[in-house]
Amino acid sequence: ILSDSCSDDKARRILQRLCLDFGEGSVTGDLCEDLCVLHLVEYKRCLYYENGKKVMEARWRGEPVILKSKLENFSSYEPLGILDYQATLAEQEAAEQLSPLEVVFYATMEVRNALGLTEDDEEHEGGGVNSSLVRLWGKKLKLQEKVYSRAELDSLWALLQQEEYTFFRVLQDLSVHVAKVLGSCGHFYAVEYLSAGHTWDQNIFSLEEVAVSGPDRPRSLGRRTSREMVHRIALSFLDMVSHFDNDFTHKLHLCDIKPENFAIRKDLTVVAIDVDMAFFEPKMRDLLDQNCSSDDDCSFFDCSSRCDPIKRRCSPRRHNSNLQVICEKIFRPWFSPTLLGPDSKLPLQVELQRAVQECSETEEGEEDTREEGGEERGRSRGVHQRLLNILTRLLQEGEASRRREGSRKEKGHAHTALNF
């Protein structure tokens, strides 16, 4: 549902103002020239305009993209303080410019702050490439070995103040489950356009918009083929949960799980497209660690903990999990008897419904703590494996059934070949 204040006129004026800033040399980015000079960015429509967040659909060089910014105007972002300090003291223009090493330092500090991490957090639990999220991106800035202009620094600083941009930009090289940043101009950045979920769609995603890759791609989506696609998407959700739980130094918690915050690529990979409410473990603990009088006071959107009645303090550790909420909000509607119809009585479907029900009721509990050595135990892991096994078997059954059907059609065609 489009926001009431989301109008094309207002959105176009915002982009025109951005181009004025670019023309004056205040902002820059690899998207600016195509947007403001060559007119290779074609505005399509406003998608969301509320609480400061601006989201628009456009086409960049013929490809659909989404333009985003947390705030409407470039001037609304805090300037990089070191630049203002230098500008007042320096007598030469060069004094306004920072070396590549200094840019990496300030960018790294801002990224750590946005992600809720510290240098100690990155070195914690063994290190390695997955634990160096910030430094991995910082190396890319350093490799450019150039002196950054004032417009480049101001634009970079405005982007780094947007937590969602920081998540996407840092994690896109490490995960297939986050949207990719394609370019930027000033405080606006472009991400890939994907088929987003909708609560009102019985399959959540519009499967007709997604082309199934491979030589056996069906021309039209029958009921059975749609179910197979749903099973593949469900498996991708499970892969995403495992990835966010285990493949970084800290768990990545999703605190706003709803169909609209996810999308699928053409290969049916699930992608998080709205991570305003995504937090690594250290920041999650800070958010949950609050005073309380009951468990109701210990919920932060979809992330919740328990209230200690003696200390009257919420546990800083999340009690539910990404998997539990996905089972409750995504899988239960998908695999409900009402939606499945006659297929809901099939043995594997019944087993799946029971597993999803168990999953939606299984909380991590204190026994699911991460042990020394980095391994995790607990009931949630067992439920995850059970869902993985059932969905894999359902997918195999569907593919085998489709092959048998195709074989029967070929035999039938041979019998009627001479029937003019």
Tab-separated table of C-alpha atoms in Angstrom:
chain	number	residue	atom	x	y	z
A	1	ILE	CA	0.000	0.000	0.000
A	2	LEU	CA	1.534	3.283	-1.103
A	3	SER	CA	2.017	5.875	1.596
A	4	ASP	CA	-0.429	8.795	1.517
A	5	SER	CA	2.452	11.269	1.199
A	6	CYS	CA	4.146	9.308	-1.599
A	7	SER	CA	3.625	11.426	-4.703
A	8	ASP	CA	5.424	11.488	-8.049
A	9	ASP	CA	5.730	15.281	-7.987
A	10	LYS	CA	7.446	15.268	-4.610
A	11	ALA	CA	9.750	12.406	-5.595
A	12	ARG	CA	10.780	14.166	-8.827
A	13	ARG	CA	11.517	17.381	-6.925
A	14	ILE	CA	13.784	15.454	-4.543
A	15	LEU	CA	15.789	14.067	-7.470
A	16	GLN	CA	15.934	17.497	-9.125
A	17	ARG	CA	17.340	18.958	-5.901
A	18	LEU	CA	19.937	16.157	-5.829
A	19	CYS	CA	20.986	17.041	-9.382
A	20	LEU	CA	21.293	20.717	-8.429
A	21	ASP	CA	23.683	19.684	-5.639
A	22	PHE	CA	25.648	17.609	-8.149
A	23	GLY	CA	25.807	20.525	-10.576
A	24	GLU	CA	27.181	22.754	-7.819
A	25	GLY	CA	29.829	20.148	-6.975
A	26	SER	CA	28.437	19.410	-3.509
A	27	VAL	CA	27.797	15.696	-4.088
A	28	THR	CA	29.063	12.979	-6.374
A	29	GLY	CA	28.777	9.254	-7.094
A	30	ASP	CA	28.828	6.766	-9.962
A	31	LEU	CA	25.083	7.265	-10.467
A	32	CYS	CA	25.129	11.081	-10.661
A	33	GLU	CA	26.165	11.636	-14.276
A	34	ASP	CA	23.677	9.081	-15.615
A	35	LEU	CA	20.928	10.620	-13.481
A	36	CYS	CA	21.603	14.312	-13.961
A	37	VAL	CA	23.521	14.716	-17.246
A	38	LEU	CA	22.977	11.739	-19.546
A	39	HIS	CA	19.421	11.079	-18.283
A	40	LEU	CA	19.976	7.328	-18.317
A	41	VAL	CA	18.076	6.983	-15.041
A	42	GLU	CA	14.350	7.015	-15.759
A	43	TYR	CA	12.091	7.700	-12.781
A	44	LYS	CA	9.096	5.314	-12.625
A	45	ARG	CA	7.156	5.753	-9.399
A	46	CYS	CA	7.356	6.484	-5.691
A	47	LEU	CA	7.124	3.363	-3.548
A	48	TYR	CA	7.497	4.654	-0.004
A	49	TYR	CA	7.750	8.119	1.523
A	50	GLU	CA	7.307	8.165	5.275
A	51	ASN	CA	9.203	8.854	8.497
A	52	GLY	CA	12.036	10.355	6.512
A	53	LYS	CA	12.652	7.269	4.369
A	54	LYS	CA	12.409	7.698	0.589
A	55	VAL	CA	12.078	4.705	-1.753
A	56	MET	CA	11.546	5.027	-5.518
A	57	GLU	CA	11.462	2.725	-8.507
A	58	ALA	CA	13.525	3.682	-11.570
A	59	ARG	CA	15.307	2.213	-14.583
A	60	TRP	CA	19.071	2.667	-14.851
A	61	ARG	CA	20.407	1.991	-18.357
A	62	GLY	CA	17.306	-0.072	-19.077
A	63	GLU	CA	17.499	-2.195	-15.904
A	64	PRO	CA	15.010	-1.759	-13.013
A	65	VAL	CA	16.517	-0.466	-9.746
A	66	ILE	CA	15.304	0.865	-6.407
A	67	LEU	CA	16.535	4.270	-5.212
A	68	LYS	CA	16.708	4.745	-1.448
A	69	SER	CA	17.627	7.367	1.125
A	70	LYS	CA	16.938	7.550	4.846
A	71	LEU	CA	16.420	11.338	4.715
A	72	GLU	CA	15.017	13.568	2.000
A	73	ASN	CA	17.703	16.252	1.756
A	74	PHE	CA	21.464	15.909	1.591
A	75	SER	CA	21.815	18.803	4.049
A	76	SER	CA	19.879	16.784	6.669
A	77	TYR	CA	22.859	14.466	7.207
A	78	GLU	CA	25.564	15.295	9.740
A	79	PRO	CA	28.753	16.533	8.046
A	80	LEU	CA	32.077	14.866	8.681
A	81	GLY	CA	33.365	16.980	11.578
A	82	ILE	CA	37.036	16.711	10.642
A	83	LEU	CA	36.310	18.478	7.343
A	84	ASP	CA	34.695	21.483	9.013
A	85	TYR	CA	37.569	21.643	11.497
A	86	GLN	CA	40.162	21.622	8.757
A	87	ALA	CA	38.232	24.118	6.660
A	88	THR	CA	38.446	26.709	9.437
A	89	LEU	CA	42.143	26.189	10.138
A	90	ALA	CA	43.644	25.402	6.771
A	91	GLU	CA	45.048	28.119	4.566
A	92	GLN	CA	45.345	25.866	1.549
A	93	GLU	CA	42.662	23.958	-0.305
A	94	ALA	CA	44.612	20.715	0.000
A	95	ALA	CA	44.204	20.833	3.752
A	96	GLU	CA	40.510	20.038	3.292
A	97	GLN	CA	41.369	16.663	1.802
A	98	LEU	CA	42.030	13.477	3.737
A	99	SER	CA	44.491	10.787	2.765
A	100	PRO	CA	43.126	7.348	1.750
A	101	LEU	CA	44.321	5.937	5.083
A	102	GLU	CA	42.407	8.591	7.019
A	103	VAL	CA	39.274	7.943	4.952
A	104	VAL	CA	39.500	4.241	5.759
A	105	PHE	CA	39.906	5.051	9.455
A	106	TYR	CA	36.868	7.338	9.692
A	107	ALA	CA	34.735	5.104	7.446
A	108	THR	CA	35.653	2.038	9.488
A	109	MET	CA	34.719	3.745	12.743
A	110	GLU	CA	31.353	4.810	11.322
A	111	VAL	CA	30.627	1.330	9.933
A	112	ARG	CA	31.478	-0.276	13.269
A	113	ASN	CA	29.151	2.136	15.003
A	114	ALA	CA	26.304	1.420	12.568
A	115	LEU	CA	26.705	-2.336	12.924
A	116	GLY	CA	27.085	-2.167	16.697
A	117	LEU	CA	30.526	-3.773	16.599
A	118	THR	CA	33.901	-2.896	18.070
A	119	GLU	CA	37.406	-3.899	17.061
A	120	ASP	CA	37.398	-6.423	19.911
A	121	ASP	CA	34.179	-7.934	18.536
A	122	GLU	CA	35.822	-8.487	15.162
A	123	GLU	CA	38.759	-10.314	16.715
A	124	HIS	CA	36.497	-12.370	18.993
A	125	GLU	CA	35.933	-16.097	18.382
A	126	GLY	CA	38.808	-16.885	16.082
A	127	GLY	CA	38.800	-14.078	13.531
A	128	GLY	CA	39.000	-14.992	9.854
A	129	VAL	CA	37.448	-13.343	6.836
A	130	ASN	CA	33.899	-13.583	8.170
A	131	SER	CA	34.891	-11.787	11.344
A	132	SER	CA	36.477	-8.873	9.481
A	133	LEU	CA	33.332	-7.406	7.946
A	134	VAL	CA	34.450	-3.823	8.416
A	135	ARG	CA	38.084	-4.231	7.425
A	136	LEU	CA	37.141	-6.195	4.305
A	137	TRP	CA	35.248	-3.182	2.982
A	138	GLY	CA	37.848	-0.755	4.303
A	139	LYS	CA	40.515	-2.442	2.155
A	140	LYS	CA	38.511	-1.590	-0.960
A	141	LEU	CA	38.630	2.108	-0.085
A	142	LYS	CA	42.341	1.896	0.675
A	143	LEU	CA	43.165	0.143	-2.610
A	144	GLN	CA	41.915	3.155	-4.552
A	145	GLU	CA	45.040	5.040	-3.380
A	146	LYS	CA	43.663	8.450	-4.230
A	147	VAL	CA	42.971	11.692	-2.461
A	148	TYR	CA	39.233	12.084	-1.998
A	149	SER	CA	37.509	15.323	-2.929
A	150	ARG	CA	35.233	17.170	-0.516
A	151	ALA	CA	32.156	16.040	-2.519
A	152	GLU	CA	33.295	12.409	-2.382
A	153	LEU	CA	33.876	12.538	1.347
A	154	ASP	CA	30.582	14.284	2.074
A	155	SER	CA	28.658	11.806	-0.107
A	156	LEU	CA	30.374	8.818	1.491
A	157	TRP	CA	29.689	10.198	4.966
A	158	ALA	CA	25.974	10.709	4.185
A	159	LEU	CA	25.733	7.110	2.950
A	160	LEU	CA	27.518	5.709	6.005
A	161	GLN	CA	24.964	7.385	8.285
A	162	GLN	CA	22.308	5.102	6.784
A	163	GLU	CA	22.439	1.795	8.648
A	164	GLU	CA	20.686	-0.097	5.858
A	165	TYR	CA	23.201	1.077	3.249
A	166	THR	CA	26.036	0.060	5.565
A	167	PHE	CA	24.569	-3.430	6.027
A	168	PHE	CA	24.056	-3.938	2.311
A	169	ARG	CA	27.431	-2.522	1.306
A	170	VAL	CA	29.433	-4.501	3.855
A	171	LEU	CA	27.533	-7.802	3.653
A	172	GLN	CA	26.872	-8.024	-0.096
A	173	ASP	CA	30.334	-9.494	-0.715
A	174	LEU	CA	29.798	-12.116	1.987
A	175	SER	CA	26.160	-13.129	1.534
A	176	VAL	CA	23.768	-13.944	-1.316
A	177	HIS	CA	20.878	-13.198	1.049
A	178	VAL	CA	21.129	-9.394	1.087
A	179	ALA	CA	20.266	-6.933	-1.689
A	180	LYS	CA	23.206	-5.634	-3.724
A	181	VAL	CA	24.101	-1.947	-3.907
A	182	LEU	CA	24.605	-1.010	-7.576
A	183	GLY	CA	25.618	2.646	-7.282
A	184	SER	CA	24.994	5.962	-5.542
A	185	CYS	CA	24.660	9.708	-5.974
A	186	GLY	CA	25.055	11.858	-2.900
A	187	HIS	CA	22.813	10.425	-0.172
A	188	PHE	CA	20.767	8.230	-2.544
A	189	TYR	CA	21.859	4.705	-3.415
A	190	ALA	CA	20.521	2.203	-5.952
A	191	VAL	CA	19.890	-1.443	-5.089
A	192	GLU	CA	18.847	-4.298	-7.354
A	193	TYR	CA	15.143	-4.528	-8.157
A	194	LEU	CA	13.676	-7.809	-6.913
A	195	SER	CA	10.254	-9.424	-6.668
A	196	ALA	CA	9.200	-8.477	-3.128
A	197	GLY	CA	6.776	-10.430	-0.970
A	198	HIS	CA	3.182	-9.443	-0.229
A	199	THR	CA	0.982	-10.499	2.663
A	200	TRP	CA	-2.073	-10.688	0.405
A	201	ASP	CA	-0.455	-13.145	-2.058
A	202	GLN	CA	-1.178	-16.756	-1.070
A	203	ASN	CA	2.339	-17.754	-2.170
A	204	ILE	CA	3.775	-14.553	-0.611
A	205	PHE	CA	5.859	-13.997	-3.750
A	206	SER	CA	4.446	-13.451	-7.245
A	207	LEU	CA	5.879	-16.600	-8.760
A	208	GLU	CA	4.685	-15.629	-12.234
A	209	GLU	CA	7.269	-12.818	-12.237
A	210	VAL	CA	10.146	-15.207	-11.586
A	211	ALA	CA	11.666	-17.262	-14.379
A	212	VAL	CA	12.879	-20.677	-13.249
A	213	SER	CA	16.371	-21.220	-14.610
A	214	GLY	CA	17.306	-24.379	-16.475
A	215	PRO	CA	16.381	-26.233	-19.667
A	216	ASP	CA	13.187	-27.658	-18.160
A	217	ARG	CA	11.699	-24.228	-17.458
A	218	PRO	CA	7.893	-24.517	-17.815
A	219	ARG	CA	6.077	-22.036	-20.051
A	220	SER	CA	3.285	-21.621	-17.538
A	221	LEU	CA	3.203	-22.241	-13.832
A	222	GLY	CA	0.876	-25.063	-12.936
A	223	ARG	CA	-0.230	-25.755	-9.360
A	224	ARG	CA	2.399	-28.449	-8.846
A	225	THR	CA	5.197	-26.352	-10.302
A	226	SER	CA	4.205	-23.472	-8.042
A	227	ARG	CA	4.434	-25.764	-5.004
A	228	GLU	CA	7.893	-26.890	-6.084
A	229	MET	CA	8.955	-23.258	-6.321
A	230	VAL	CA	7.558	-22.607	-2.844
A	231	HIS	CA	9.576	-25.562	-1.518
A	232	ARG	CA	12.748	-24.164	-3.110
A	233	ILE	CA	12.089	-20.728	-1.614
A	234	ALA	CA	11.461	-22.320	1.800
A	235	LEU	CA	14.812	-24.119	1.530
A	236	SER	CA	16.454	-20.773	0.740
A	237	PHE	CA	14.841	-19.275	3.866
A	238	LEU	CA	16.409	-22.100	5.888
A	239	ASP	CA	19.777	-21.465	4.247
A	240	MET	CA	19.487	-17.757	5.075
A	241	VAL	CA	18.682	-18.535	8.736
A	242	SER	CA	21.669	-20.874	9.038
A	243	HIS	CA	23.900	-18.321	7.318
A	244	PHE	CA	22.857	-15.422	9.560
A	245	ASP	CA	23.133	-17.583	12.686
A	246	ASN	CA	26.527	-19.156	12.034
A	247	ASP	CA	28.615	-17.584	9.283
A	248	PHE	CA	29.525	-14.279	10.936
A	249	THR	CA	31.369	-13.659	14.187
A	250	HIS	CA	28.033	-12.776	15.784
A	251	LYS	CA	24.487	-13.823	14.993
A	252	LEU	CA	22.539	-11.442	12.802
A	253	HIS	CA	19.056	-10.972	14.284
A	254	LEU	CA	16.089	-10.005	12.096
A	255	CYS	CA	13.590	-8.118	14.245
A	256	ASP	CA	11.032	-7.236	11.575
A	257	ILE	CA	10.106	-10.408	9.705
A	258	LYS	CA	7.259	-9.975	7.237
A	259	PRO	CA	6.810	-10.844	3.545
A	260	GLU	CA	7.362	-7.246	2.398
A	261	ASN	CA	10.892	-7.241	3.839
A	262	PHE	CA	12.052	-10.147	1.666
A	263	ALA	CA	12.345	-10.728	-2.056
A	264	ILE	CA	13.448	-13.504	-4.392
A	265	ARG	CA	15.894	-13.511	-7.261
A	266	LYS	CA	15.242	-15.388	-10.493
A	267	ASP	CA	17.039	-18.442	-9.086
A	268	LEU	CA	14.583	-18.349	-6.108
A	269	THR	CA	17.219	-17.186	-3.614
A	270	VAL	CA	15.613	-15.359	-0.685
A	271	VAL	CA	17.012	-11.855	-0.172
A	272	ALA	CA	16.567	-9.456	2.754
A	273	ILE	CA	15.644	-6.115	1.163
A	274	ASP	CA	14.772	-4.121	4.301
A	275	VAL	CA	17.257	-4.451	7.167
A	276	ASP	CA	16.386	-1.375	9.208
A	277	MET	CA	15.604	-3.800	12.052
A	278	ALA	CA	18.584	-6.160	11.656
A	279	PHE	CA	21.161	-6.252	14.449
A	280	PHE	CA	24.289	-8.195	15.271
A	281	GLU	CA	24.429	-9.862	18.679
A	282	PRO	CA	26.211	-7.044	20.618
A	283	LYS	CA	23.694	-4.423	19.515
A	284	MET	CA	20.810	-6.859	20.057
A	285	ARG	CA	21.883	-7.336	23.670
A	286	ASP	CA	22.012	-3.575	24.230
A	287	LEU	CA	18.485	-3.174	22.840
A	288	LEU	CA	17.009	-5.966	24.976
A	289	ASP	CA	18.786	-5.071	28.218
A	290	GLN	CA	16.001	-2.893	29.678
A	291	ASN	CA	14.000	-2.537	32.894
A	292	CYS	CA	10.816	-4.594	32.999
A	293	SER	CA	7.862	-5.690	35.083
A	294	SER	CA	6.798	-8.613	32.842
A	295	ASP	CA	7.856	-10.463	29.699
A	296	ASP	CA	5.690	-8.097	27.675
A	297	ASP	CA	8.221	-5.348	28.363
A	298	CYS	CA	11.018	-7.409	26.823
A	299	SER	CA	9.974	-7.430	23.178
A	300	PHE	CA	11.626	-5.391	20.474
A	301	PHE	CA	9.363	-5.978	17.479
A	302	ASP	CA	9.971	-9.664	16.534
A	303	CYS	CA	12.930	-10.064	18.900
A	304	SER	CA	12.070	-10.885	22.503
A	305	SER	CA	13.653	-11.999	25.758
A	306	ARG	CA	12.414	-12.808	29.270
A	307	CYS	CA	11.968	-10.578	32.304
A	308	ASP	CA	13.835	-11.517	35.481
A	309	PRO	CA	11.191	-10.936	38.200
A	310	ILE	CA	13.831	-10.464	40.904
A	311	LYS	CA	16.161	-8.089	39.066
A	312	ARG	CA	13.221	-6.610	37.153
A	313	ARG	CA	15.490	-6.547	34.152
A	314	CYS	CA	15.098	-8.085	30.688
A	315	SER	CA	17.595	-10.748	29.754
A	316	PRO	CA	20.027	-9.290	27.202
A	317	ARG	CA	19.878	-12.581	25.321
A	318	ARG	CA	17.152	-13.071	22.740
A	319	HIS	CA	14.795	-15.897	23.710
A	320	ASN	CA	13.141	-16.537	20.340
A	321	SER	CA	14.987	-16.922	17.026
A	322	ASN	CA	14.940	-15.937	13.358
A	323	LEU	CA	13.802	-19.463	12.485
A	324	GLN	CA	10.934	-19.447	14.974
A	325	VAL	CA	9.518	-16.168	13.654
A	326	ILE	CA	9.915	-17.244	10.019
A	327	CYS	CA	8.051	-20.463	10.801
A	328	GLU	CA	5.276	-18.467	12.462
A	329	LYS	CA	4.917	-15.668	9.909
A	330	ILE	CA	6.038	-17.253	6.626
A	331	PHE	CA	5.872	-21.065	6.766
A	332	ARG	CA	2.594	-21.522	8.665
A	333	PRO	CA	0.493	-19.586	6.123
A	334	TRP	CA	2.341	-21.310	3.271
A	335	PHE	CA	1.793	-24.853	4.444
A	336	SER	CA	-1.624	-24.508	6.056
A	337	PRO	CA	-4.301	-27.137	5.209
A	338	THR	CA	-6.516	-24.352	3.836
A	339	LEU	CA	-3.946	-23.345	1.229
A	340	LEU	CA	-2.794	-26.856	0.364
A	341	GLY	CA	-6.303	-28.199	-0.125
A	342	PRO	CA	-6.466	-31.975	-0.870
A	343	ASP	CA	-2.643	-32.178	-0.813
A	344	SER	CA	-2.664	-31.350	2.905
A	345	LYS	CA	-3.604	-34.999	3.648
A	346	LEU	CA	-0.484	-36.404	1.956
A	347	PRO	CA	1.924	-37.987	4.487
A	348	LEU	CA	4.861	-35.690	3.778
A	349	GLN	CA	2.663	-32.586	3.853
A	350	VAL	CA	1.225	-33.641	7.214
A	351	GLU	CA	4.760	-34.180	8.502
A	352	LEU	CA	5.738	-30.735	7.231
A	353	GLN	CA	2.782	-29.058	8.940
A	354	ARG	CA	3.701	-30.688	12.240
A	355	ALA	CA	7.353	-29.645	11.870
A	356	VAL	CA	6.354	-26.051	11.103
A	357	GLN	CA	4.046	-26.009	14.132
A	358	GLU	CA	6.829	-27.339	16.362
A	359	CYS	CA	9.239	-24.806	14.877
A	360	SER	CA	6.923	-21.869	15.586
A	361	GLU	CA	6.673	-22.970	19.245
A	362	THR	CA	10.364	-23.800	19.806
A	363	GLU	CA	12.238	-21.090	21.628
A	364	GLU	CA	15.999	-21.161	21.898
A	365	GLY	CA	16.098	-21.041	25.672
A	366	GLU	CA	19.215	-20.740	27.742
A	367	GLU	CA	20.410	-24.191	26.706
A	368	ASP	CA	21.065	-22.936	23.164
A	369	THR	CA	24.079	-20.878	24.114
A	370	ARG	CA	27.114	-20.887	21.862
A	371	GLU	CA	29.777	-23.194	23.285
A	372	GLU	CA	33.547	-22.773	23.208
A	373	GLY	CA	34.712	-23.791	19.747
A	374	GLY	CA	31.808	-21.988	18.087
A	375	GLU	CA	29.321	-24.873	17.881
A	376	GLU	CA	25.679	-24.380	18.754
A	377	ARG	CA	23.313	-26.891	20.233
A	378	GLY	CA	19.645	-26.896	21.135
A	379	ARG	CA	16.224	-27.889	19.919
A	380	SER	CA	16.062	-25.179	17.257
A	381	ARG	CA	18.920	-26.814	15.393
A	382	GLY	CA	17.074	-30.142	15.348
A	383	VAL	CA	13.893	-28.506	14.053
A	384	HIS	CA	15.894	-26.746	11.351
A	385	GLN	CA	17.347	-30.071	10.156
A	386	ARG	CA	13.929	-31.730	10.218
A	387	LEU	CA	12.423	-28.996	8.041
A	388	LEU	CA	15.383	-29.224	5.691
A	389	ASN	CA	14.929	-32.983	5.270
A	390	ILE	CA	11.159	-32.818	4.686
A	391	LEU	CA	11.359	-29.983	2.160
A	392	THR	CA	14.149	-31.748	0.274
A	393	ARG	CA	12.075	-34.932	0.054
A	394	LEU	CA	9.010	-32.982	-1.116
A	395	LEU	CA	11.080	-31.322	-3.803
A	396	GLN	CA	12.477	-34.654	-4.959
A	397	GLU	CA	8.993	-36.146	-5.090
A	398	GLY	CA	7.700	-33.210	-7.123
A	399	GLU	CA	10.533	-33.448	-9.642
A	400	ALA	CA	10.075	-37.228	-9.986
A	401	SER	CA	6.327	-36.775	-10.534
A	402	ARG	CA	6.945	-34.136	-13.201
A	403	ARG	CA	9.396	-36.436	-15.014
A	404	ARG	CA	6.874	-39.300	-14.996
A	405	GLU	CA	4.195	-36.970	-16.344
A	406	GLY	CA	6.510	-35.786	-19.103
A	407	SER	CA	7.349	-39.362	-20.032
A	408	ARG	CA	3.651	-40.277	-20.331
A	409	LYS	CA	3.036	-37.281	-22.596
A	410	GLU	CA	5.879	-38.332	-24.903
A	411	LYS	CA	4.478	-41.869	-25.176
A	412	GLY	CA	1.013	-40.492	-25.866
A	413	HIS	CA	2.383	-38.311	-28.650
A	414	ALA	CA	4.006	-41.330	-30.327
A	415	HIS	CA	0.655	-43.175	-30.484
A	416	THR	CA	-1.157	-40.266	-32.139
A	417	ALA	CA	1.580	-39.127	-34.530
A	418	LEU	CA	-0.222	-40.577	-37.587
A	419	ASN	CA	-3.635	-39.334	-36.580
A	420	PHE	CA	-4.202	-36.552	-39.123
